[in-house]
Amino acid sequence: MNKYLVTGVAGFVGSTLSDALLEEGNVVIGIDDFSIGLRENILNLTKNKNFTLIETDISSKTFVDEMSSRSDFCDISGVFHLAALSRIPLTTRDPEKSHNINITGIFNILQLMRRNGIKKIVFSSSAAVYGSKNPPLQIETMVENCMNPYALGKFVGEQYIKTFC
């Protein structure tokens, strides 16, 4: 049995992933602020004794300290970082909110991992980092061409992870 942290747990991907992890007998700590995710997505999860929900904002200045003080943050095997402001029109209308969630959020997650000795992360990036100048079939060796705050946030997240590693 492993223990995983899943950010964006109330989104479709986060809730589906968490359900699969719990089915395998793992422990899941799910984080969401419900700004986009839906409570109905996690109804089944909350009935599982191996699931803990933490409703919080990963971009908060106090996030790392608050999470690090929790006893259930010991022995986490890895993080699935899915939390993001992912709707491009929203990120364009409110680039500051996009920055806070998508850039400060990943920075805080990486700080939390470092402080708690968590060595593994799966980061949900996006083909949006390559923009529209590249061919439709995109590969990671292409030159980035971030055309909106969402794409930039994903690109910066990738770079932060490389730097922290």
CSV table of C-alpha atoms in Angstrom, one decimal, residues 58 64 81 101-114 157 160 164:
chain,number,residue,atom,x,y,z
A,58,ILE,CA,-2.4,25.4,-3.2
A,64,VAL,CA,3.4,24.7,2.6
A,81,HIS,CA,-0.3,17.3,-9.6
A,101,ILE,CA,-2.9,28.7,-9.4
A,102,ASN,CA,-0.7,27.4,-12.2
A,103,ILE,CA,2.7,28.8,-11.3
A,104,THR,CA,2.7,29.6,-7.6
A,105,GLY,CA,0.7,26.4,-7.1
A,106,ILE,CA,3.4,24.1,-8.6
A,107,PHE,CA,6.1,26.0,-6.8
A,108,ASN,CA,4.3,25.4,-3.5
A,109,ILE,CA,3.8,21.7,-4.3
A,110,LEU,CA,7.5,21.3,-5.1
A,111,GLN,CA,8.4,23.1,-1.8
A,112,LEU,CA,6.0,20.8,0.1
A,113,MET,CA,7.6,17.8,-1.6
A,114,ARG,CA,11.1,19.0,-0.7
A,157,GLY,CA,5.7,24.2,-14.2
A,160,TYR,CA,10.4,24.3,-12.1
A,164,PHE,CA,13.9,21.1,-8.4
